[in-house]
Tab-separated table of C-alpha atoms and ligand atoms in Angstrom:
chain	number	residue	atom	x	y	z
C	128	MET	CA	5.416	-75.134	45.489
C	129	ASN	CA	5.316	-74.953	41.678
C	130	ASN	CA	1.658	-73.837	41.746
C	131	GLU	CA	2.503	-70.925	44.062
C	132	ILE	CA	5.502	-69.937	41.926
C	133	LYS	CA	3.364	-70.021	38.770
C	134	ALA	CA	0.540	-68.068	40.432
C	135	ALA	CA	3.000	-65.466	41.703
C	136	SER	CA	4.573	-65.048	38.258
C	137	GLU	CA	1.113	-64.509	36.694
C	138	ARG	CA	0.225	-61.862	39.302
C	139	ILE	CA	3.564	-60.107	38.831
C	140	LYS	CA	3.263	-60.095	35.022
C	141	SER	CA	-0.239	-58.617	35.132
C	142	ALA	CA	0.482	-56.064	37.903
C	143	GLN	CA	-0.084	-52.389	37.045
C	144	HIS	CA	2.021	-51.029	39.947
C	145	LEU	CA	4.129	-53.766	41.558
C	146	THR	CA	5.952	-52.871	44.793
C	147	VAL	CA	8.263	-54.818	47.078
C	148	PHE	CA	8.433	-54.570	50.893
C	149	THR	CA	11.544	-56.121	52.460
C	150	GLY	CA	12.824	-56.970	55.918
C	151	ALA	CA	16.000	-58.453	57.372
C	152	GLY	CA	15.223	-61.884	55.895
C	153	ILE	CA	16.165	-60.810	52.376
C	154	SER	CA	19.738	-60.114	53.567
C	155	VAL	CA	20.194	-63.379	55.504
C	156	GLU	CA	21.650	-65.047	52.399
C	157	SER	CA	24.159	-62.185	52.229
C	158	GLY	CA	25.462	-63.199	55.659
C	159	ILE	CA	23.596	-60.599	57.737
C	160	PRO	CA	21.676	-62.282	60.580
C	161	PRO	CA	17.999	-61.431	61.104
C	162	PHE	CA	16.792	-59.797	64.325
C	163	ARG	CA	14.258	-62.476	65.285
C	164	GLY	CA	13.907	-66.216	64.880
C	165	GLU	CA	16.429	-68.995	65.602
C	166	SER	CA	19.614	-67.093	64.653
C	167	GLY	CA	18.115	-63.704	65.510
C	168	LEU	CA	20.323	-60.946	66.929
C	169	TRP	CA	17.743	-60.221	69.621
C	170	ASN	CA	18.397	-63.687	71.052
C	171	LYS	CA	21.950	-62.549	71.848
C	172	TYR	CA	21.533	-58.831	72.479
C	173	ASP	CA	18.937	-56.801	74.356
C	174	PRO	CA	16.937	-54.767	71.754
C	175	SER	CA	17.132	-51.782	74.122
C	176	ILE	CA	20.707	-51.428	72.820
C	177	LEU	CA	18.961	-49.646	69.916
C	178	ASP	CA	17.084	-47.255	72.217
C	179	LEU	CA	17.869	-43.669	71.234
C	180	ASN	CA	18.219	-42.299	74.767
C	181	ARG	CA	20.523	-45.141	75.765
C	182	TYR	CA	22.809	-44.235	72.831
C	183	LEU	CA	22.737	-40.518	73.602
C	184	TYR	CA	23.429	-40.901	77.333
C	185	SER	CA	25.795	-43.894	77.447
C	186	PRO	CA	27.364	-44.077	73.966
C	187	GLU	CA	30.546	-45.726	75.260
C	188	GLU	CA	28.404	-48.686	76.464
C	189	VAL	CA	26.245	-48.912	73.337
C	190	TRP	CA	28.636	-48.073	70.495
C	191	PRO	CA	30.816	-51.243	70.617
C	192	VAL	CA	27.657	-53.382	70.133
C	193	ILE	CA	26.228	-51.174	67.357
C	194	LYS	CA	29.616	-51.210	65.602
C	195	GLN	CA	29.720	-55.009	65.715
C	196	LEU	CA	26.013	-55.535	64.890
C	197	PHE	CA	25.852	-53.239	61.922
C	198	TYR	CA	29.122	-51.880	60.609
C	199	ASP	CA	31.278	-54.982	61.063
C	200	PHE	CA	28.552	-57.249	59.579
C	201	PHE	CA	27.752	-54.890	56.719
C	202	SER	CA	31.305	-54.116	55.681
C	203	ASN	CA	31.748	-57.343	53.697
C	204	ALA	CA	28.103	-58.188	52.905
C	205	THR	CA	27.220	-58.215	49.210
C	206	PRO	CA	23.803	-58.385	47.510
C	207	ASN	CA	22.401	-61.881	46.899
C	208	ASP	CA	20.255	-63.130	43.986
C	209	ALA	CA	17.100	-61.798	45.655
C	210	HIS	CA	18.417	-58.222	45.674
C	211	ARG	CA	19.701	-58.647	42.102
C	212	ILE	CA	16.429	-60.009	40.701
C	213	ILE	CA	14.428	-57.179	42.271
C	214	ALA	CA	16.874	-54.652	40.763
C	215	LYS	CA	16.553	-56.403	37.377
C	216	TRP	CA	12.741	-56.229	37.576
C	217	GLU	CA	12.971	-52.527	38.449
C	218	SER	CA	15.132	-51.730	35.425
C	219	ALA	CA	12.678	-53.769	33.307
C	220	LYS	CA	9.930	-51.462	34.689
C	221	ILE	CA	8.203	-54.437	36.369
C	222	VAL	CA	8.930	-53.225	39.946
C	223	LYS	CA	7.971	-49.591	40.585
C	224	ALA	CA	9.372	-49.126	44.135
C	225	ILE	CA	11.006	-50.977	47.024
C	226	ILE	CA	10.177	-50.138	50.630
C	227	THR	CA	12.809	-51.624	52.905
C	228	GLN	CA	13.216	-51.793	56.678
C	229	ASN	CA	16.875	-52.684	56.144
C	230	ILE	CA	19.778	-50.266	56.573
C	231	ASP	CA	22.395	-52.437	54.823
C	232	ASN	CA	22.227	-50.620	51.461
C	233	LEU	CA	22.174	-53.990	49.630
C	234	HIS	CA	19.206	-53.060	47.410
C	235	GLN	CA	21.129	-50.016	46.166
C	236	SER	CA	24.358	-52.029	45.788
C	237	ALA	CA	22.390	-54.476	43.597
C	238	GLY	CA	21.343	-51.547	41.367
C	239	SER	CA	17.890	-50.664	42.706
C	240	LYS	CA	17.094	-46.961	42.404
C	241	GLU	CA	13.600	-46.348	43.832
C	242	VAL	CA	14.431	-47.542	47.371
C	243	ILE	CA	12.478	-46.085	50.290
C	244	GLU	CA	14.505	-46.639	53.477
C	245	PHE	CA	11.872	-46.727	56.206
C	246	HIS	CA	14.494	-47.030	58.981
C	247	GLY	CA	17.105	-44.765	57.384
C	248	ASN	CA	20.477	-46.174	56.387
C	249	SER	CA	24.026	-46.726	57.638
C	250	ASN	CA	25.700	-44.335	55.181
C	251	TYR	CA	25.978	-41.173	57.290
C	252	PHE	CA	26.575	-39.800	60.791
C	253	THR	CA	25.133	-36.529	62.145
C	254	CYS	CA	26.578	-34.521	65.031
C	255	THR	CA	24.240	-34.557	68.039
C	256	GLU	CA	25.185	-30.950	68.907
C	257	ASN	CA	25.449	-29.352	65.443
C	258	SER	CA	23.096	-30.991	62.929
C	259	SER	CA	24.871	-29.152	60.096
C	260	HIS	CA	27.889	-31.379	60.814
C	261	LEU	CA	27.068	-34.352	58.547
C	262	PHE	CA	29.638	-37.015	57.594
C	263	ALA	CA	29.820	-40.086	55.364
C	264	THR	CA	30.512	-43.244	57.408
C	265	GLY	CA	34.039	-43.429	55.970
C	266	GLU	CA	34.918	-40.050	57.534
C	267	ILE	CA	34.259	-41.256	61.085
C	268	ASN	CA	36.978	-42.765	63.280
C	269	PHE	CA	35.546	-46.074	64.549
C	270	ASN	CA	38.371	-46.662	67.004
C	271	ASN	CA	37.285	-44.146	69.643
C	272	SER	CA	35.187	-45.337	72.609
C	273	PHE	CA	32.279	-43.822	70.672
C	274	PRO	CA	32.109	-41.945	67.315
C	275	LYS	CA	33.011	-38.271	67.635
C	276	CYS	CA	32.289	-35.319	65.341
C	277	PRO	CA	35.438	-34.589	63.283
C	278	LYS	CA	34.534	-30.860	63.512
C	279	CYS	CA	33.548	-30.296	67.158
C	280	GLY	CA	34.269	-33.553	68.986
C	281	HIS	CA	30.703	-34.170	70.165
C	282	LEU	CA	28.922	-37.555	69.796
C	283	VAL	CA	27.742	-38.329	66.276
C	284	LYS	CA	24.713	-40.548	65.535
C	285	PRO	CA	24.335	-43.071	62.693
C	286	SER	CA	21.740	-42.160	60.034
C	287	PHE	CA	19.541	-45.167	60.861
C	288	ILE	CA	16.485	-44.981	63.115
C	289	PHE	CA	16.787	-46.035	66.747
C	290	PHE	CA	13.850	-47.305	68.784
C	291	GLY	CA	12.020	-44.261	70.091
C	292	GLU	CA	13.066	-42.146	67.106
C	293	GLN	CA	10.734	-40.609	64.506
C	294	ILE	CA	10.566	-42.331	61.094
C	295	PRO	CA	12.001	-39.970	58.423
C	296	SER	CA	8.932	-38.041	57.198
C	297	GLU	CA	9.870	-38.370	53.529
C	298	ALA	CA	10.165	-42.170	53.890
C	299	PHE	CA	6.850	-42.327	55.728
C	300	THR	CA	5.052	-40.259	53.074
C	301	ALA	CA	6.654	-42.062	50.138
C	302	SER	CA	5.781	-45.486	51.609
C	303	SER	CA	2.199	-44.453	52.172
C	304	PHE	CA	1.955	-43.146	48.603
C	305	GLN	CA	3.222	-46.478	47.261
C	306	ALA	CA	0.850	-48.409	49.533
C	307	THR	CA	-2.114	-46.550	48.060
C	308	LYS	CA	-0.961	-47.002	44.445
C	309	THR	CA	0.196	-50.611	44.465
C	310	ASP	CA	-2.063	-53.391	43.148
C	311	VAL	CA	0.449	-56.166	43.952
C	312	MET	CA	2.972	-56.040	46.842
C	313	ILE	CA	5.620	-58.716	47.371
C	314	VAL	CA	6.461	-58.892	51.113
C	315	ILE	CA	9.849	-60.529	51.641
C	316	GLY	CA	11.636	-61.591	54.832
C	317	SER	CA	9.835	-59.738	57.593
C	318	THR	CA	8.160	-60.907	60.814
C	319	GLY	CA	5.957	-57.820	60.598
C	320	GLU	CA	6.528	-57.245	64.314
C	321	VAL	CA	7.775	-53.656	64.171
C	322	VAL	CA	5.422	-50.762	63.542
C	323	PRO	CA	4.921	-48.383	61.902
C	324	ALA	CA	6.966	-50.193	59.193
C	325	ALA	CA	4.756	-53.293	59.326
C	326	ASN	CA	1.690	-51.087	58.713
C	327	VAL	CA	2.798	-50.547	55.094
C	328	PRO	CA	1.644	-53.962	53.755
C	329	TRP	CA	-1.563	-53.573	55.799
C	330	GLU	CA	-2.190	-50.176	54.163
C	331	ALA	CA	-1.571	-51.737	50.748
C	332	LYS	CA	-4.049	-54.517	51.567
C	333	ARG	CA	-6.666	-51.983	52.716
C	334	ASN	CA	-6.240	-50.280	49.363
C	335	GLY	CA	-7.019	-53.508	47.530
C	336	ALA	CA	-3.504	-54.820	46.836
C	337	TYR	CA	-2.815	-58.545	46.329
C	338	ILE	CA	-0.144	-59.597	48.860
C	339	ILE	CA	2.479	-62.174	47.862
C	340	GLU	CA	4.648	-63.187	50.838
C	341	ILE	CA	8.050	-64.866	50.480
C	342	ASN	CA	9.243	-66.231	53.815
C	343	PRO	CA	10.365	-69.765	54.855
C	344	ASP	CA	8.429	-69.231	58.081
C	345	ILE	CA	5.094	-67.666	58.959
C	346	SER	CA	4.875	-64.013	60.035
C	347	THR	CA	2.215	-61.712	61.453
C	348	PHE	CA	1.175	-61.109	57.825
C	349	THR	CA	0.738	-64.753	56.786
C	350	HIS	CA	-2.660	-65.593	58.295
C	351	SER	CA	-4.003	-62.040	58.151
C	352	ILE	CA	-3.249	-60.154	54.903
C	353	THR	CA	-1.182	-62.569	52.794
C	354	ASP	CA	-2.997	-63.835	49.696
C	355	LEU	CA	-0.204	-66.111	48.442
C	356	HIS	CA	2.529	-67.443	50.782
C	357	ILE	CA	5.645	-68.891	49.181
C	358	LYS	CA	7.316	-70.781	52.033
C	359	GLU	CA	10.812	-70.478	50.614
C	360	LYS	CA	14.038	-68.513	50.952
C	361	ALA	CA	14.020	-65.224	49.055
C	362	SER	CA	16.717	-65.980	46.462
C	363	LYS	CA	15.305	-69.419	45.552
C	364	ALA	CA	11.704	-68.207	45.299
C	365	LEU	CA	12.586	-65.123	43.253
C	366	SER	CA	14.858	-67.132	40.932
C	367	GLN	CA	12.052	-69.630	40.255
C	368	ILE	CA	9.560	-66.796	39.608
C	369	ASP	CA	12.086	-64.950	37.450
C	370	ASN	CA	12.349	-68.024	35.181
C	371	LEU	CA	8.625	-67.623	34.408
C	372	ILE	CA	8.579	-63.837	33.904
Y	271	APR	N1	14.486	-65.473	52.873
Y	271	APR	C1	13.318	-64.867	53.236
Y	271	APR	N2	12.952	-64.656	54.520
Y	271	APR	C2	13.800	-65.097	55.478
Y	271	APR	C3	15.029	-65.744	55.180
Y	271	APR	C4	15.360	-65.922	53.812
Y	271	APR	N3	16.508	-66.539	53.440
Y	271	APR	N4	15.648	-66.057	56.370
Y	271	APR	C5	14.829	-65.611	57.350
Y	271	APR	N5	13.720	-65.052	56.827
Y	271	APR	C6	12.582	-64.439	57.529
Y	271	APR	C7	12.307	-64.958	58.911
Y	271	APR	O1	11.428	-66.079	58.859
Y	271	APR	C8	11.631	-63.745	59.568
Y	271	APR	O2	10.226	-63.775	59.347
Y	271	APR	O3	12.920	-63.072	57.698
Y	271	APR	C9	12.225	-62.548	58.830
Y	271	APR	C10	13.196	-61.732	59.666
Y	271	APR	O4	12.437	-61.110	60.681
Y	271	APR	P1	13.087	-59.946	61.569
Y	271	APR	O5	14.453	-60.343	61.974
Y	271	APR	O6	12.074	-59.585	62.617
Y	271	APR	O7	13.269	-58.755	60.540
Y	271	APR	P2	12.317	-57.535	60.250
Y	271	APR	O8	10.891	-57.974	60.148
Y	271	APR	O9	12.886	-56.824	59.104
Y	271	APR	O10	12.511	-56.633	61.572
Y	271	APR	C11	11.911	-55.357	61.557
Y	271	APR	O11	12.969	-54.843	63.675
Y	271	APR	O12	14.727	-54.697	65.165
Y	271	APR	C12	14.000	-54.013	64.206
Y	271	APR	O13	14.796	-52.162	63.006
Y	271	APR	C13	14.853	-53.564	63.049
Y	271	APR	O14	14.157	-53.248	60.736
Y	271	APR	C14	14.149	-54.159	61.828
Y	271	APR	C15	12.747	-54.395	62.353
């Protein structure tokens, strides 16, 4: 393992435009379960719970699960060392941008600024009838059978992306821009099973980037685009690399 850590630190130190791509795995050590794998949420819940039409047409059935899966879990989750080290590297101008699939806001809470949220975030709700009615999460009453617009009473939708929903165009464009510029991308804690998010490291690879993967397991990236796989948890691997930077 020390060889991989040393090799990763050399690549990171010599990178011209280092980027980081993260998935649910980076937040596991903050107490937020991943979606797939042994303790994955999709072992307990049907992923169709995140289908947009299901939310729009039977919110009273879907909302209690979404509330528990995301808002209850997130409310007391705090950044772990992995989030903090990435934020430290960004303020030291080592990391140029973070592209995350996560909606838990932990990169921002750790101090990261250039965070591209490919699947949106959990900070806002928008009215499904009047898109000008936009509310911070704290303004929404979570005790109704489903979240209602404080202005007109219609269903409001969280600001994260449901299955079947368009990726925010600005996130899509910004991610693609980073994938063309980056010469080293660190891919942390993702199975790479959900597209188009998982296409970002592939696009980086096609543009000549060196891919460092940090994941205790293998993913769809490992035997295809990964150049250096550090089979370790995110916080331990990043702490060991950070000691050499
Ligand atoms: N450190 C690093 N990686 C970890 C850790 C850890 N401590 N613990 C688990 N992992 C790895 C797992 O091995 C797995 O490869 O994190 C990955 C988590 O995979 P997923 O749960 O599939 O997460 P992700 O790839 O982000 O899912 C993509 O699927 O359901 C949708 O919208 C949801 O954004 C999510 C998307």
